[in-house]
mmCIF file of C-alpha atoms in Angstrom:
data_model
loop_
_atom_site.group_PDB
_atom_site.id
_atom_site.type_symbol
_atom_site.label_atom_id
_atom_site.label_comp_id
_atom_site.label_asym_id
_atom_site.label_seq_id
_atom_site.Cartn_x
_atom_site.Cartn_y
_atom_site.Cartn_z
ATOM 1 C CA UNK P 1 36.727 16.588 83.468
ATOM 2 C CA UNK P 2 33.843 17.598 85.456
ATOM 3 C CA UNK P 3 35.608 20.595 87.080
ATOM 4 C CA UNK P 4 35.421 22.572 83.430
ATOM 5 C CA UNK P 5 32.099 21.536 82.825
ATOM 6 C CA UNK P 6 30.544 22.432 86.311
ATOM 7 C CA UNK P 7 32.764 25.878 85.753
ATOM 8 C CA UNK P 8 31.117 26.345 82.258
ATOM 9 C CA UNK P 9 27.572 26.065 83.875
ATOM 10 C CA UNK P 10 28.664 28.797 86.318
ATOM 11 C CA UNK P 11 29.707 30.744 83.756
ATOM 12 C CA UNK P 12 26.389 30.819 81.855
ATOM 13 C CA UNK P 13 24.399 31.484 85.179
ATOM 14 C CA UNK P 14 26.809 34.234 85.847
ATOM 15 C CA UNK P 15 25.428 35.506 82.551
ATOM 16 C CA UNK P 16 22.683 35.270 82.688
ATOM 17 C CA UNK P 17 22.072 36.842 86.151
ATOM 18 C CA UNK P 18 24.348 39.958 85.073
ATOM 19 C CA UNK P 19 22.000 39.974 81.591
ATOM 20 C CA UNK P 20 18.558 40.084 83.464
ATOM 21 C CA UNK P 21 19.986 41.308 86.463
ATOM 22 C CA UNK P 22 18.567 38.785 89.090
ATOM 23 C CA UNK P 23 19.820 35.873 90.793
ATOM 24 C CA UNK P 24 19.033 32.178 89.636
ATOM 25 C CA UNK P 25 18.868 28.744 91.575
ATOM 26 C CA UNK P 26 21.865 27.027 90.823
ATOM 27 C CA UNK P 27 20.980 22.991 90.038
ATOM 28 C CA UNK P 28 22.326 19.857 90.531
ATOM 29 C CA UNK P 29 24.827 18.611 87.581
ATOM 30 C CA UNK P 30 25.408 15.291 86.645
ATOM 31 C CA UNK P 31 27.443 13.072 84.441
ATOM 32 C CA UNK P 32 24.545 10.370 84.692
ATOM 33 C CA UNK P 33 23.293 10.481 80.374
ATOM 34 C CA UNK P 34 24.270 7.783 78.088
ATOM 35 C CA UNK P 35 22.878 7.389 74.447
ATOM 36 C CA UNK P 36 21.922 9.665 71.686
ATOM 37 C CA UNK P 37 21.402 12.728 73.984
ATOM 38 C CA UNK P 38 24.299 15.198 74.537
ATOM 39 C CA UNK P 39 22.295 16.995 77.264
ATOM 40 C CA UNK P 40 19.047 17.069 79.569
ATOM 41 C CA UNK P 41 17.477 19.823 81.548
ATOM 42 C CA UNK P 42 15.099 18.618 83.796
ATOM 43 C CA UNK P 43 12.859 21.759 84.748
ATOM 44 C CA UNK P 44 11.005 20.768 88.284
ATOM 45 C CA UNK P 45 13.853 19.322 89.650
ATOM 46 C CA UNK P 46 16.781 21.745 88.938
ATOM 47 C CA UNK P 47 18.546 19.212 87.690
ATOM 48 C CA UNK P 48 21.010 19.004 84.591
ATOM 49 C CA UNK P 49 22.464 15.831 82.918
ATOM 50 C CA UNK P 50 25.293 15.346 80.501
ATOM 51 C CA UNK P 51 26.270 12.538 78.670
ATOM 52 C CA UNK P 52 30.043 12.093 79.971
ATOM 53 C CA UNK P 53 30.845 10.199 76.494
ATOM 54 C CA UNK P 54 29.804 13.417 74.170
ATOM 55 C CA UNK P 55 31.119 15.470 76.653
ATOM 56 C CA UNK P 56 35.107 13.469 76.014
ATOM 57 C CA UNK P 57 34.703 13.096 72.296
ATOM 58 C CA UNK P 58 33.827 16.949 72.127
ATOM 59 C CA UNK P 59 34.602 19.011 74.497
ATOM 60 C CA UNK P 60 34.887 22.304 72.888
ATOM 61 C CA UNK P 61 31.791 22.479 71.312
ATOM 62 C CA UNK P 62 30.172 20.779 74.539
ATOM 63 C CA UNK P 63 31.308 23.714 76.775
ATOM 64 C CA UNK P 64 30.349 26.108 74.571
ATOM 65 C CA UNK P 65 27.118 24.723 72.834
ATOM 66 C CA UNK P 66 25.314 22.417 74.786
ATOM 67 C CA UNK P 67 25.775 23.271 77.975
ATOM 68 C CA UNK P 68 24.655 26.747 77.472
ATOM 69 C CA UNK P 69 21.765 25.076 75.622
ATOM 70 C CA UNK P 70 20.602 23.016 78.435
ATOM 71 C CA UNK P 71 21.399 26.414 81.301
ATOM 72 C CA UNK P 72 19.000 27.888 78.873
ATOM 73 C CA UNK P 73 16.015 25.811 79.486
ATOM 74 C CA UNK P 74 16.550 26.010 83.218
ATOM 75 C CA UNK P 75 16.905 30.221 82.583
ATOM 76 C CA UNK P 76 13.803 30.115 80.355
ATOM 77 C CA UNK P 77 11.418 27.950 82.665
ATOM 78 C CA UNK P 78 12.638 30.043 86.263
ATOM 79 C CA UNK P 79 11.716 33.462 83.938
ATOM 80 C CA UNK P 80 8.480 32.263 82.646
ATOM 81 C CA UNK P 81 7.492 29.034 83.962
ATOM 82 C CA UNK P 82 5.976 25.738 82.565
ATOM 83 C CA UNK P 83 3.581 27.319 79.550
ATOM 84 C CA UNK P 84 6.593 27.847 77.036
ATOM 85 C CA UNK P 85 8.074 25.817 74.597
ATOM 86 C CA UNK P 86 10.909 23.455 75.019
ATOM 87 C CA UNK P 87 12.773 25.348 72.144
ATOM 88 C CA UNK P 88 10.295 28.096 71.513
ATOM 89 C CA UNK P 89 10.657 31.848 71.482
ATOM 90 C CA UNK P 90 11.737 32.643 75.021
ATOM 91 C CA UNK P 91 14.810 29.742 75.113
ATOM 92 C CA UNK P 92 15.717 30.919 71.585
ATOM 93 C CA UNK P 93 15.488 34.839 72.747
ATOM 94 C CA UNK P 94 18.113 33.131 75.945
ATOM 95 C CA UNK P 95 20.333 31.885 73.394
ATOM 96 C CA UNK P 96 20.834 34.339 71.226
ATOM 97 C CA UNK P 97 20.750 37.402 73.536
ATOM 98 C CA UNK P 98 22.502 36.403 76.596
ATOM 99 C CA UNK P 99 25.126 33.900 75.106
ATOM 100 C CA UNK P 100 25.137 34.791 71.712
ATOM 101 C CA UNK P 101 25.200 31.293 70.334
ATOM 102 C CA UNK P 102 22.946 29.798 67.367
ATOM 103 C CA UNK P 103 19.432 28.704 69.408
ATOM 104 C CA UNK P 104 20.440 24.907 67.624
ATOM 105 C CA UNK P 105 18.101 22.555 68.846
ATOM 106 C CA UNK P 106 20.160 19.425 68.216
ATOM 107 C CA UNK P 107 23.500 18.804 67.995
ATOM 108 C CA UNK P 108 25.511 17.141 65.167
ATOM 109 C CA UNK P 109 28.415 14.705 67.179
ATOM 110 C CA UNK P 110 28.806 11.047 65.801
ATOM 111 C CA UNK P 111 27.489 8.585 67.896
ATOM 112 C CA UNK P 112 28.818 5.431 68.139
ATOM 113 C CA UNK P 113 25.978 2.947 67.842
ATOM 114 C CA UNK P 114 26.799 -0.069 69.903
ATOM 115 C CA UNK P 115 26.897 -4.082 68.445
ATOM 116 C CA UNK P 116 23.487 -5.699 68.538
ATOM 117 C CA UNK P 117 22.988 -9.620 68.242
ATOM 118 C CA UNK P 118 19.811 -11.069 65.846
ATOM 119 C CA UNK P 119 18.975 -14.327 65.723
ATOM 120 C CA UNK P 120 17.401 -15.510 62.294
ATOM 121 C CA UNK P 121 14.053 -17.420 62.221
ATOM 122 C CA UNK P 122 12.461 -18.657 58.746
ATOM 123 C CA UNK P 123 9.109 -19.763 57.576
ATOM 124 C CA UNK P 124 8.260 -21.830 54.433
ATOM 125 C CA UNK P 125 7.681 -18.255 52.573
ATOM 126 C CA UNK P 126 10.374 -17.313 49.903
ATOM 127 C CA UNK P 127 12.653 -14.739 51.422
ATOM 128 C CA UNK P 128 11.558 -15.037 55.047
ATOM 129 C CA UNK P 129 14.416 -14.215 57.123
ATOM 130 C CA UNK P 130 13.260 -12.536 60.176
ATOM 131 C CA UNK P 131 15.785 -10.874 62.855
ATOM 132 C CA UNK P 132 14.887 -11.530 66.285
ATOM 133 C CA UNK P 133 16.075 -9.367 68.947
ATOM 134 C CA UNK P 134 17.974 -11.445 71.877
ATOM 135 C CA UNK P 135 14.765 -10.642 74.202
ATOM 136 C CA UNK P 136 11.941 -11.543 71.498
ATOM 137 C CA UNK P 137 14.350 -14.507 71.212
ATOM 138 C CA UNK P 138 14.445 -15.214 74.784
ATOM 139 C CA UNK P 139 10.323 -14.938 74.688
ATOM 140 C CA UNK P 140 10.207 -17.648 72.275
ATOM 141 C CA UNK P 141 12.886 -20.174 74.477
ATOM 142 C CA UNK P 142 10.276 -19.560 76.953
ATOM 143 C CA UNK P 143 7.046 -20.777 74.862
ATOM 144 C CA UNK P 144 6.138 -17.873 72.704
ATOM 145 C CA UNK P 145 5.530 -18.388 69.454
ATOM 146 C CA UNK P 146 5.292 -15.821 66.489
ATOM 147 C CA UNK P 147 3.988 -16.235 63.314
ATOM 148 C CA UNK P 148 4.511 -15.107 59.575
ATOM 149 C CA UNK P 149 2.340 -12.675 58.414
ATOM 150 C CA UNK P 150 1.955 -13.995 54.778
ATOM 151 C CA UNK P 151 1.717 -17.854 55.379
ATOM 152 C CA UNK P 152 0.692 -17.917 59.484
ATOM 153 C CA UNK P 153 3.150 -20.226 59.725
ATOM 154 C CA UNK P 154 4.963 -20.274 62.968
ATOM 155 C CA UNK P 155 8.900 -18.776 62.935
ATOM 156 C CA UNK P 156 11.463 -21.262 63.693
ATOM 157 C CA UNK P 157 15.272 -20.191 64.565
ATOM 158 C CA UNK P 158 18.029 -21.807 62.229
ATOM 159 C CA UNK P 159 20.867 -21.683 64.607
ATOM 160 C CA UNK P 160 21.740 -18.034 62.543
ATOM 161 C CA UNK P 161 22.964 -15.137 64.483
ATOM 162 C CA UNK P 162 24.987 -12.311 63.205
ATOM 163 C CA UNK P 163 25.801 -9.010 64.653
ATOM 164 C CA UNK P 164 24.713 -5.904 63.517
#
């Protein structure tokens, strides 16, 4: 899996050295991104992550797309340096004239949210359900106390959880 993706990155240097006909600092690629982002380029560092579970559940589009996007940013701030926009004229100009691809600024893969517990605390109010996160939860075993905003009332768990 990494072998394509660290080949596609070489490709888009390759590029974008023959396109502005200089050589670029190669940087460091990792497979080290979880969550909603597909891609990072960290600028000062030289330093690119991917998120390895985007990358599986689209590769195509990954290779193509993002990784050029992020290559991009690195291209765009060793060109002009730090005063530019993240996705501003210059990356765009990068996108569009050296890899030909649509300067998109997010992408559009499904994420797969993962299963959260809340646990339910009530006041005397009508309709007072309140979902507690498992570490505000936590905070209250330990002593803290929260209160309702209508009635001041302190919260008190029911013994309710569900999973969201």
């Amino acid at each position: 899996m990494p072998e394509q993706l660290n080949t596609r990155v070489e490709d888009c240097f390759q590029q974008a050295e023959s396109f502005f006909k200089r050589p670029f600092k190669r940087p460091v690629v990792s497979l080290k991104l979880r969550g909603q982002k597909a891609g990072v380029a960290h600028l000062h560092e030289n330093l690119l992550r991917f998120n390895p579970q985007l990358y599986r559940e689209n590769a195509e589009d990954f290779l193509k797309q993002t990784v050029a996007h992020e290559v991009a940013h690195l291209i765009a701030h060793q060109l002009f340096g730090d005063r530019i926009a993240p996705h501003g004229e210059e990356w765009q100009l990068i996108m569009r004239g050296v890899y030909e691809l649509p300067p998109n600024r997010c992408h559009t893969y499904a994420i797969k949210r993962r299963s959260v517990t809340r646990y339910i605390y009530r006041c005397p109010c009508a309709n007072s359900d309140f979902p507690f996160s498992a570490q505000r939860h936590s905070l209250v075993r330990q002593g803290r106390r929260y209160l309702c905003r209508r009635c001041r009332n302190t919260l008190v768990f029911t013994g309710e959880s569900r999973v969201e």
